[in-house]
Amino acid sequence: MRLVDIRKLSNMWKIVIAAALIMAALFICAAANYRSERVVSARKTFPATDRYWEDAKEKVYKSVPELMAQHRSELKRGIRHDILRRGSRQKRQVILTFDDGPHPIYTKEILAILARYKVKATFFLVGEMAERHPELVRAEVAGGHTVANHTYHHVNLTKIPVGYIATEIEACDDVLTSITHKPVRLFRPPGGDYNSTVAKVCEALNHTMVLWTDNPRDYLRPNASIIKRRVLSKISAGGIILIHDGVQQTVDALPHILEALKSKGYQIVTVDEMLKENGRKQ
């Protein structure tokens, strides 16, 4: 009699476990569908003729003095946001960041150069670009680099309706997470344009906003020697370098920039590494 009871109990546990696995599978499918719906929503957010889209797609990058002036204004008004503006001035480290990728031609070249110099970088990726080239996102992760959020469409978030801001960030998150199977915790607003609303949405989504201290304006495509000179003229301990994926002159300048930084005794780290060393949550 006892053996029969044990067998019944065993069968019951099998049924319970099977039911739990089915429920888990259904939950995963539902979550995946929800993420997919957010990406679809982001794709449909801006029709080609939408006035917000046309205005927000204009690429105007804030200069470092403009970012500093905005920060001073915020401090005067008692406003503080979770923004990484630079690393520690006490350590001879710099962060190398690339915006606007992945690019079907230039990303591979950038990764090859970084591997040759044993350097890890942080890539702020555009969701729709990552969706087109997931193999490049995986290559960045496989190379030990950090991938981060640069919105789904690369739009100026201060120029779109407030209700669209979270959609742009979350849709990019969903694309990157579906490719890397890792959560995304870092975000950079296109052009460095943000206001209190954008910053609060970013914080509500548990992201750290990352800006920069060194912008050589490589997106204007000056020659490689000018990009190198501009980067090195502004470099300092804790500096965050902003350069772009998709610019041939940047690819040409990159080996010379890395060699110069190493010769000056700088250690190049990712945003993740800088945050860990400074005891900040990711």
JSON list of N, CA and C in Angstrom, two decimals, residues 14-59:
[
{"chain": "A", "resi": 14, "resn": "LYS", "atom": "N", "xyz": [5.32, 14.97, -10.84]},
{"chain": "A", "resi": 14, "resn": "LYS", "atom": "CA", "xyz": [5.61, 15.11, -12.26]},
{"chain": "A", "resi": 14, "resn": "LYS", "atom": "C", "xyz": [4.62, 16.05, -12.94]},
{"chain": "A", "resi": 15, "resn": "ILE", "atom": "N", "xyz": [3.34, 15.89, -12.57]},
{"chain": "A", "resi": 15, "resn": "ILE", "atom": "CA", "xyz": [2.30, 16.74, -13.14]},
{"chain": "A", "resi": 15, "resn": "ILE", "atom": "C", "xyz": [2.50, 18.20, -12.74]},
{"chain": "A", "resi": 16, "resn": "VAL", "atom": "N", "xyz": [2.84, 18.41, -11.44]},
{"chain": "A", "resi": 16, "resn": "VAL", "atom": "CA", "xyz": [3.07, 19.77, -10.93]},
{"chain": "A", "resi": 16, "resn": "VAL", "atom": "C", "xyz": [4.24, 20.42, -11.66]},
{"chain": "A", "resi": 17, "resn": "ILE", "atom": "N", "xyz": [5.34, 19.67, -11.82]},
{"chain": "A", "resi": 17, "resn": "ILE", "atom": "CA", "xyz": [6.53, 20.20, -12.48]},
{"chain": "A", "resi": 17, "resn": "ILE", "atom": "C", "xyz": [6.23, 20.52, -13.94]},
{"chain": "A", "resi": 18, "resn": "ALA", "atom": "N", "xyz": [5.51, 19.61, -14.59]},
{"chain": "A", "resi": 18, "resn": "ALA", "atom": "CA", "xyz": [5.16, 19.83, -16.00]},
{"chain": "A", "resi": 18, "resn": "ALA", "atom": "C", "xyz": [4.30, 21.08, -16.15]},
{"chain": "A", "resi": 19, "resn": "ALA", "atom": "N", "xyz": [3.34, 21.25, -15.24]},
{"chain": "A", "resi": 19, "resn": "ALA", "atom": "CA", "xyz": [2.48, 22.43, -15.29]},
{"chain": "A", "resi": 19, "resn": "ALA", "atom": "C", "xyz": [3.28, 23.71, -15.07]},
{"chain": "A", "resi": 20, "resn": "ALA", "atom": "N", "xyz": [4.24, 23.65, -14.14]},
{"chain": "A", "resi": 20, "resn": "ALA", "atom": "CA", "xyz": [5.08, 24.82, -13.86]},
{"chain": "A", "resi": 20, "resn": "ALA", "atom": "C", "xyz": [5.92, 25.18, -15.08]},
{"chain": "A", "resi": 21, "resn": "LEU", "atom": "N", "xyz": [6.45, 24.17, -15.76]},
{"chain": "A", "resi": 21, "resn": "LEU", "atom": "CA", "xyz": [7.26, 24.42, -16.96]},
{"chain": "A", "resi": 21, "resn": "LEU", "atom": "C", "xyz": [6.42, 25.03, -18.07]},
{"chain": "A", "resi": 22, "resn": "ILE", "atom": "N", "xyz": [5.19, 24.55, -18.20]},
{"chain": "A", "resi": 22, "resn": "ILE", "atom": "CA", "xyz": [4.30, 25.11, -19.22]},
{"chain": "A", "resi": 22, "resn": "ILE", "atom": "C", "xyz": [3.99, 26.57, -18.92]},
{"chain": "A", "resi": 23, "resn": "MET", "atom": "N", "xyz": [3.71, 26.86, -17.64]},
{"chain": "A", "resi": 23, "resn": "MET", "atom": "CA", "xyz": [3.42, 28.24, -17.25]},
{"chain": "A", "resi": 23, "resn": "MET", "atom": "C", "xyz": [4.61, 29.15, -17.51]},
{"chain": "A", "resi": 24, "resn": "ALA", "atom": "N", "xyz": [5.81, 28.64, -17.20]},
{"chain": "A", "resi": 24, "resn": "ALA", "atom": "CA", "xyz": [7.03, 29.44, -17.42]},
{"chain": "A", "resi": 24, "resn": "ALA", "atom": "C", "xyz": [7.21, 29.72, -18.91]},
{"chain": "A", "resi": 25, "resn": "ALA", "atom": "N", "xyz": [6.97, 28.70, -19.74]},
{"chain": "A", "resi": 25, "resn": "ALA", "atom": "CA", "xyz": [7.11, 28.88, -21.18]},
{"chain": "A", "resi": 25, "resn": "ALA", "atom": "C", "xyz": [6.11, 29.91, -21.70]},
{"chain": "A", "resi": 26, "resn": "LEU", "atom": "N", "xyz": [4.87, 29.84, -21.19]},
{"chain": "A", "resi": 26, "resn": "LEU", "atom": "CA", "xyz": [3.85, 30.80, -21.61]},
{"chain": "A", "resi": 26, "resn": "LEU", "atom": "C", "xyz": [4.24, 32.22, -21.20]},
{"chain": "A", "resi": 27, "resn": "PHE", "atom": "N", "xyz": [4.82, 32.36, -20.00]},
{"chain": "A", "resi": 27, "resn": "PHE", "atom": "CA", "xyz": [5.23, 33.67, -19.51]},
{"chain": "A", "resi": 27, "resn": "PHE", "atom": "C", "xyz": [6.35, 34.24, -20.39]},
{"chain": "A", "resi": 28, "resn": "ILE", "atom": "N", "xyz": [7.32, 33.38, -20.75]},
{"chain": "A", "resi": 28, "resn": "ILE", "atom": "CA", "xyz": [8.43, 33.82, -21.59]},
{"chain": "A", "resi": 28, "resn": "ILE", "atom": "C", "xyz": [7.92, 34.26, -22.95]},
{"chain": "A", "resi": 29, "resn": "CYS", "atom": "N", "xyz": [6.98, 33.48, -23.51]},
{"chain": "A", "resi": 29, "resn": "CYS", "atom": "CA", "xyz": [6.41, 33.83, -24.81]},
{"chain": "A", "resi": 29, "resn": "CYS", "atom": "C", "xyz": [5.66, 35.16, -24.73]},
{"chain": "A", "resi": 30, "resn": "ALA", "atom": "N", "xyz": [4.90, 35.34, -23.65]},
{"chain": "A", "resi": 30, "resn": "ALA", "atom": "CA", "xyz": [4.14, 36.58, -23.48]},
{"chain": "A", "resi": 30, "resn": "ALA", "atom": "C", "xyz": [5.08, 37.78, -23.37]},
{"chain": "A", "resi": 31, "resn": "ALA", "atom": "N", "xyz": [6.17, 37.59, -22.60]},
{"chain": "A", "resi": 31, "resn": "ALA", "atom": "CA", "xyz": [7.14, 38.68, -22.44]},
{"chain": "A", "resi": 31, "resn": "ALA", "atom": "C", "xyz": [7.81, 39.01, -23.77]},
{"chain": "A", "resi": 32, "resn": "ALA", "atom": "N", "xyz": [8.15, 37.97, -24.54]},
{"chain": "A", "resi": 32, "resn": "ALA", "atom": "CA", "xyz": [8.77, 38.18, -25.84]},
{"chain": "A", "resi": 32, "resn": "ALA", "atom": "C", "xyz": [7.82, 38.90, -26.78]},
{"chain": "A", "resi": 33, "resn": "ASN", "atom": "N", "xyz": [6.55, 38.51, -26.75]},
{"chain": "A", "resi": 33, "resn": "ASN", "atom": "CA", "xyz": [5.56, 39.17, -27.60]},
{"chain": "A", "resi": 33, "resn": "ASN", "atom": "C", "xyz": [5.38, 40.63, -27.21]},
{"chain": "A", "resi": 34, "resn": "TYR", "atom": "N", "xyz": [5.40, 40.89, -25.87]},
{"chain": "A", "resi": 34, "resn": "TYR", "atom": "CA", "xyz": [5.26, 42.26, -25.39]},
{"chain": "A", "resi": 34, "resn": "TYR", "atom": "C", "xyz": [6.42, 43.12, -25.88]},
{"chain": "A", "resi": 35, "resn": "ARG", "atom": "N", "xyz": [7.67, 42.55, -25.79]},
{"chain": "A", "resi": 35, "resn": "ARG", "atom": "CA", "xyz": [8.84, 43.28, -26.26]},
{"chain": "A", "resi": 35, "resn": "ARG", "atom": "C", "xyz": [8.73, 43.54, -27.76]},
{"chain": "A", "resi": 36, "resn": "SER", "atom": "N", "xyz": [8.30, 42.50, -28.51]},
{"chain": "A", "resi": 36, "resn": "SER", "atom": "CA", "xyz": [8.15, 42.66, -29.95]},
{"chain": "A", "resi": 36, "resn": "SER", "atom": "C", "xyz": [7.15, 43.75, -30.29]},
{"chain": "A", "resi": 37, "resn": "GLU", "atom": "N", "xyz": [6.06, 43.81, -29.52]},
{"chain": "A", "resi": 37, "resn": "GLU", "atom": "CA", "xyz": [5.04, 44.83, -29.76]},
{"chain": "A", "resi": 37, "resn": "GLU", "atom": "C", "xyz": [5.60, 46.23, -29.53]},
{"chain": "A", "resi": 38, "resn": "ARG", "atom": "N", "xyz": [6.51, 46.37, -28.54]},
{"chain": "A", "resi": 38, "resn": "ARG", "atom": "CA", "xyz": [7.09, 47.69, -28.28]},
{"chain": "A", "resi": 38, "resn": "ARG", "atom": "C", "xyz": [7.99, 48.11, -29.45]},
{"chain": "A", "resi": 39, "resn": "VAL", "atom": "N", "xyz": [8.72, 47.15, -30.01]},
{"chain": "A", "resi": 39, "resn": "VAL", "atom": "CA", "xyz": [9.58, 47.46, -31.15]},
{"chain": "A", "resi": 39, "resn": "VAL", "atom": "C", "xyz": [8.72, 47.85, -32.35]},
{"chain": "A", "resi": 40, "resn": "VAL", "atom": "N", "xyz": [7.65, 47.10, -32.58]},
{"chain": "A", "resi": 40, "resn": "VAL", "atom": "CA", "xyz": [6.73, 47.42, -33.68]},
{"chain": "A", "resi": 40, "resn": "VAL", "atom": "C", "xyz": [6.13, 48.81, -33.47]},
{"chain": "A", "resi": 41, "resn": "SER", "atom": "N", "xyz": [5.78, 49.10, -32.21]},
{"chain": "A", "resi": 41, "resn": "SER", "atom": "CA", "xyz": [5.22, 50.42, -31.89]},
{"chain": "A", "resi": 41, "resn": "SER", "atom": "C", "xyz": [6.22, 51.52, -32.20]},
{"chain": "A", "resi": 42, "resn": "ALA", "atom": "N", "xyz": [7.49, 51.27, -31.89]},
{"chain": "A", "resi": 42, "resn": "ALA", "atom": "CA", "xyz": [8.52, 52.28, -32.17]},
{"chain": "A", "resi": 42, "resn": "ALA", "atom": "C", "xyz": [8.67, 52.48, -33.67]},
{"chain": "A", "resi": 43, "resn": "ARG", "atom": "N", "xyz": [8.61, 51.39, -34.43]},
{"chain": "A", "resi": 43, "resn": "ARG", "atom": "CA", "xyz": [8.73, 51.51, -35.88]},
{"chain": "A", "resi": 43, "resn": "ARG", "atom": "C", "xyz": [7.62, 52.37, -36.46]},
{"chain": "A", "resi": 44, "resn": "LYS", "atom": "N", "xyz": [6.42, 52.25, -35.86]},
{"chain": "A", "resi": 44, "resn": "LYS", "atom": "CA", "xyz": [5.25, 52.96, -36.40]},
{"chain": "A", "resi": 44, "resn": "LYS", "atom": "C", "xyz": [5.09, 54.36, -35.80]},
{"chain": "A", "resi": 45, "resn": "THR", "atom": "N", "xyz": [5.91, 54.68, -34.81]},
{"chain": "A", "resi": 45, "resn": "THR", "atom": "CA", "xyz": [5.73, 55.94, -34.09]},
{"chain": "A", "resi": 45, "resn": "THR", "atom": "C", "xyz": [5.82, 57.15, -35.02]},
{"chain": "A", "resi": 46, "resn": "PHE", "atom": "N", "xyz": [6.82, 57.14, -35.91]},
{"chain": "A", "resi": 46, "resn": "PHE", "atom": "CA", "xyz": [7.05, 58.30, -36.76]},
{"chain": "A", "resi": 46, "resn": "PHE", "atom": "C", "xyz": [6.86, 57.98, -38.23]},
{"chain": "A", "resi": 47, "resn": "PRO", "atom": "N", "xyz": [5.75, 58.33, -38.82]},
{"chain": "A", "resi": 47, "resn": "PRO", "atom": "CA", "xyz": [5.64, 58.19, -40.27]},
{"chain": "A", "resi": 47, "resn": "PRO", "atom": "C", "xyz": [6.63, 59.12, -40.96]},
{"chain": "A", "resi": 48, "resn": "ALA", "atom": "N", "xyz": [7.00, 58.80, -42.18]},
{"chain": "A", "resi": 48, "resn": "ALA", "atom": "CA", "xyz": [8.04, 59.55, -42.88]},
{"chain": "A", "resi": 48, "resn": "ALA", "atom": "C", "xyz": [7.72, 61.04, -42.99]},
{"chain": "A", "resi": 49, "resn": "THR", "atom": "N", "xyz": [6.45, 61.39, -43.00]},
{"chain": "A", "resi": 49, "resn": "THR", "atom": "CA", "xyz": [6.06, 62.79, -43.18]},
{"chain": "A", "resi": 49, "resn": "THR", "atom": "C", "xyz": [5.76, 63.50, -41.86]},
{"chain": "A", "resi": 50, "resn": "ASP", "atom": "N", "xyz": [5.91, 62.80, -40.74]},
{"chain": "A", "resi": 50, "resn": "ASP", "atom": "CA", "xyz": [5.59, 63.40, -39.44]},
{"chain": "A", "resi": 50, "resn": "ASP", "atom": "C", "xyz": [6.53, 64.57, -39.15]},
{"chain": "A", "resi": 51, "resn": "ARG", "atom": "N", "xyz": [5.99, 65.71, -38.74]},
{"chain": "A", "resi": 51, "resn": "ARG", "atom": "CA", "xyz": [6.81, 66.90, -38.52]},
{"chain": "A", "resi": 51, "resn": "ARG", "atom": "C", "xyz": [7.79, 66.71, -37.36]},
{"chain": "A", "resi": 52, "resn": "TYR", "atom": "N", "xyz": [7.37, 65.93, -36.34]},
{"chain": "A", "resi": 52, "resn": "TYR", "atom": "CA", "xyz": [8.29, 65.66, -35.23]},
{"chain": "A", "resi": 52, "resn": "TYR", "atom": "C", "xyz": [9.49, 64.86, -35.73]},
{"chain": "A", "resi": 53, "resn": "TRP", "atom": "N", "xyz": [9.18, 63.89, -36.57]},
{"chain": "A", "resi": 53, "resn": "TRP", "atom": "CA", "xyz": [10.24, 63.04, -37.11]},
{"chain": "A", "resi": 53, "resn": "TRP", "atom": "C", "xyz": [11.25, 63.87, -37.90]},
{"chain": "A", "resi": 54, "resn": "GLU", "atom": "N", "xyz": [10.77, 64.72, -38.79]},
{"chain": "A", "resi": 54, "resn": "GLU", "atom": "CA", "xyz": [11.65, 65.53, -39.62]},
{"chain": "A", "resi": 54, "resn": "GLU", "atom": "C", "xyz": [12.53, 66.42, -38.76]},
{"chain": "A", "resi": 55, "resn": "ASP", "atom": "N", "xyz": [11.93, 67.02, -37.74]},
{"chain": "A", "resi": 55, "resn": "ASP", "atom": "CA", "xyz": [12.67, 67.94, -36.87]},
{"chain": "A", "resi": 55, "resn": "ASP", "atom": "C", "xyz": [13.64, 67.19, -35.97]},
{"chain": "A", "resi": 56, "resn": "ALA", "atom": "N", "xyz": [13.15, 66.08, -35.40]},
{"chain": "A", "resi": 56, "resn": "ALA", "atom": "CA", "xyz": [13.96, 65.35, -34.41]},
{"chain": "A", "resi": 56, "resn": "ALA", "atom": "C", "xyz": [15.10, 64.59, -35.05]},
{"chain": "A", "resi": 57, "resn": "LYS", "atom": "N", "xyz": [15.04, 64.32, -36.35]},
{"chain": "A", "resi": 57, "resn": "LYS", "atom": "CA", "xyz": [16.10, 63.58, -37.03]},
{"chain": "A", "resi": 57, "resn": "LYS", "atom": "C", "xyz": [17.30, 64.45, -37.38]},
{"chain": "A", "resi": 58, "resn": "GLU", "atom": "N", "xyz": [17.14, 65.76, -37.27]},
{"chain": "A", "resi": 58, "resn": "GLU", "atom": "CA", "xyz": [18.26, 66.65, -37.56]},
{"chain": "A", "resi": 58, "resn": "GLU", "atom": "C", "xyz": [19.37, 66.41, -36.55]},
{"chain": "A", "resi": 59, "resn": "LYS", "atom": "N", "xyz": [20.60, 66.22, -37.06]},
{"chain": "A", "resi": 59, "resn": "LYS", "atom": "CA", "xyz": [21.72, 65.89, -36.18]},
{"chain": "A", "resi": 59, "resn": "LYS", "atom": "C", "xyz": [22.49, 67.16, -35.79]}
]
